[in-house]
């Protein structure tokens, strides 16, 4: 049976989603939990990679299990084994040819900033701290220029290892709730570090350090990983 898992995790202790040799990964601990449950090696396939220190509220991954198991039993069994900072929120049975990555139609990320002179200890692991007051209205207004289909090569790494750097942002918003500022972006796909570079540039605009018309021309600020969370993957 092929299942689609919805996963939540705090990325603080992990080198990212994808399995790697030099650091623990979220994929690794999930596969280890499945291995203990089913007493065999089991691979999972994520909807996308999150980098070191990045969190998820709604990462998706599919997995083929060797025998039938009730969804509730799978959720409870895995969560008894998984470490405290990784959880299976829901599971559902999907078609045998369903692929968590290739079937995705859009993803939503949020970038969270604690904007106060003093950082909040309870938000320290999941928010970037910016002490200087930020102009949220200016950040939101400039962010709207990113909506639509554009070449986002200035918002990714030098060698992104993709066939195209063109992506379509469907919506983007910057809102303030007290000291918390949240940048929310929905797109058909994202390049590596894309949201963190957008966030970094918008922070500079909010500080008044970067002119609005320089957003696409100069995106050399990458906001810290801990402020980024994968909110949702849609199919």
C-alpha positions in Angstrom: 0.0 0.0 0.0 1.2 3.5 -0.8 0.6 6.1 1.9 0.9 9.9 1.8 2.3 11.2 5.1 1.9 14.8 6.4 4.8 15.6 8.6 5.7 18.3 11.1 9.2 19.0 12.4 11.4 21.5 14.0 14.5 21.6 11.8 16.9 23.0 14.5 18.7 19.7 15.2 18.7 18.5 11.6 20.9 19.0 8.5 17.8 19.2 6.4 15.1 16.9 5.0 17.3 14.8 2.7 19.4 11.9 3.9 23.1 12.8 4.2 26.3 11.4 5.4 27.6 14.2 7.7 24.5 15.2 9.7 21.2 13.7 10.9 18.2 14.4 8.6 14.5 14.3 9.0 14.2 11.7 6.2 16.6 9.5 8.2 14.7 9.5 11.5 11.4 8.8 9.7 12.9 5.9 7.8 14.4 4.6 11.0 11.0 4.7 12.7 9.4 2.9 9.8 12.2 0.3 9.8 11.6 -0.4 13.5 7.8 -0.8 12.9 8.0 -3.1 9.9 11.4 -4.8 10.6 12.8 -4.0 7.2 14.4 -1.1 5.3 11.7 1.3 4.0 12.4 4.5 1.9 10.2 7.5 1.8 10.0 10.2 -0.9 9.4 13.8 0.1 7.6 16.5 -1.7 10.7 18.7 -1.5 13.9 19.3 0.4 14.1 21.7 3.3 17.6 23.0 4.2 19.4 22.7 7.5 17.5 24.4 10.3 14.3 24.9 8.3 11.0 23.7 9.8 7.8 22.2 8.5 4.2 22.3 9.4 3.0 20.4 6.3 5.8 18.5 4.6 4.4 15.6 2.6 6.1 12.3 1.7 4.9 9.0 0.2 5.9 5.5 1.3 5.2 2.0 0.2 4.4 -0.3 3.1 4.8 -4.1 3.0 1.3 -4.9 4.4 -2.0 -3.2 5.2 -2.2 -1.2 8.4 -5.0 1.1 9.7 -4.1 4.8 9.2 -4.6 5.5 13.0 -2.3 2.6 13.9 0.4 4.0 11.5 0.2 7.5 13.0 0.3 6.3 16.6 3.0 3.7 16.0 5.4 6.1 14.2 4.9 8.9 16.8 5.8 6.5 19.6 9.1 5.9 18.0 10.0 9.3 16.4 12.0 11.9 18.4 10.0 14.7 20.0 10.7 17.2 17.2 9.3 15.1 14.4 5.6 14.1 14.1 3.3 12.4 11.7 0.2 14.5 11.6 -2.0 12.6 9.2 -1.7 9.7 6.7 -3.9 8.7 3.7 -3.9 5.9 1.2 -3.0 7.1 -2.3 -2.7 5.5 -5.8 0.3 3.2 -6.4 1.6 5.7 -9.0 1.2 8.8 -6.8 4.5 10.7 -6.3 4.7 13.3 -3.4 7.1 15.5 -5.4 6.0 15.2 -9.0 2.2 15.4 -8.2 2.5 18.6 -6.2 0.9 21.7 -7.8 1.9 24.4 -5.3 3.7 24.9 -2.0 3.4 27.6 0.7 6.3 28.8 2.8 6.2 31.2 5.7 9.1 33.3 7.0 8.7 34.6 10.5 10.5 37.5 12.1 10.4 38.7 15.7 10.6 42.5 15.3 11.3 43.9 18.7 14.4 45.4 20.5 14.6 42.3 22.7 14.3 38.8 21.2 11.6 36.5 22.6 13.1 33.3 24.1 10.0 31.3 23.2 10.3 32.3 19.5 14.1 32.1 19.3 14.2 28.7 17.5 11.5 29.5 14.9 11.8 33.3 14.2 14.6 35.5 12.9 15.2 38.4 15.2 15.4 42.0 13.8 15.7 44.6 16.5 15.3 47.7 14.2 11.6 48.6 13.5 10.5 47.4 10.1 8.1 49.1 7.7 5.7 46.3 7.0 3.6 48.3 4.6 6.6 49.0 2.4 7.7 45.3 2.6 4.2 44.1 1.5 3.9 46.6 -1.3 7.3 45.8 -2.8 6.6 42.1 -2.4 3.7 42.3 -4.8 6.1 42.9 -7.7 7.2 39.3 -7.3 3.7 37.9 -8.0 3.5 36.2 -11.4 6.0 34.3 -13.6 9.6 35.6 -13.3 13.2 34.5 -13.5 14.3 34.2 -9.9 17.9 33.4 -10.5 19.0 36.4 -8.3 17.1 34.7 -5.4 19.0 31.4 -5.4 22.5 30.0 -5.1 25.1 30.5 -7.8 24.6 26.9 -9.1 21.1 25.9 -8.3 21.3 22.6 -10.3 17.9 23.0 -12.0 17.0 23.2 -15.6 15.2 26.5 -15.2 15.1 29.3 -12.6 11.7 30.6 -13.8 9.0 30.1 -11.2 5.4 31.5 -10.7 4.5 33.1 -7.4 0.8 33.0 -7.0 0.5 35.1 -3.8 2.8 36.8 -1.3 1.9 38.8 1.8 3.7 40.5 4.7 1.7 41.0 7.8 2.4 42.1 11.4 0.7 40.7 14.5 2.3 42.5 17.5 6.0 41.9 17.4 5.7 39.0 14.9 6.0 39.7 11.1 5.1 36.9 8.8 6.0 36.7 5.1 3.8 34.1 3.4 4.6 32.9 -0.2 2.7 30.5 -2.4 4.3 29.3 -5.7 4.3 26.5 -8.2 7.8 25.7 -6.9 10.8 27.2 -5.2 14.5 27.4 -5.9 17.1 26.7 -3.2 17.2 29.6 -0.6 14.6 31.5 -2.7 12.3 32.4 0.2 15.2 33.2 2.5 16.6 35.6 -0.1 13.3 37.2 -0.7 12.9 37.6 3.1 16.4 39.0 3.4 15.8 41.6 0.7 12.4 42.6 2.1 14.0 43.0 5.6 16.4 45.5 4.0 13.5 47.3 2.3 11.7 47.4 5.7 14.9 49.0 7.2 15.0 51.6 4.5 18.4 50.3 3.4 17.3 49.0 -0.1 15.4 50.9 -2.7 12.2 49.3 -3.8 13.3 49.2 -7.5 16.4 47.2 -6.6 14.6 44.1 -5.4 15.3 42.0 -8.5 18.7 43.5 -9.2 20.2 42.9 -5.8 19.3 39.9 -3.6 22.4 39.2 -1.7 20.8 39.0 1.8 19.9 35.5 2.9 17.7 35.5 6.0 18.5 32.9 8.7 17.1 29.4 8.2 15.4 29.2 11.5 12.7 31.7 10.4 11.5 29.5 7.5 8.7 26.9 7.7 7.1 24.8 4.9 3.4 25.4 5.6 1.6 23.3 3.0 2.0 21.2 -0.2 -1.0 21.0 -2.4 -2.1 18.4 -5.0 
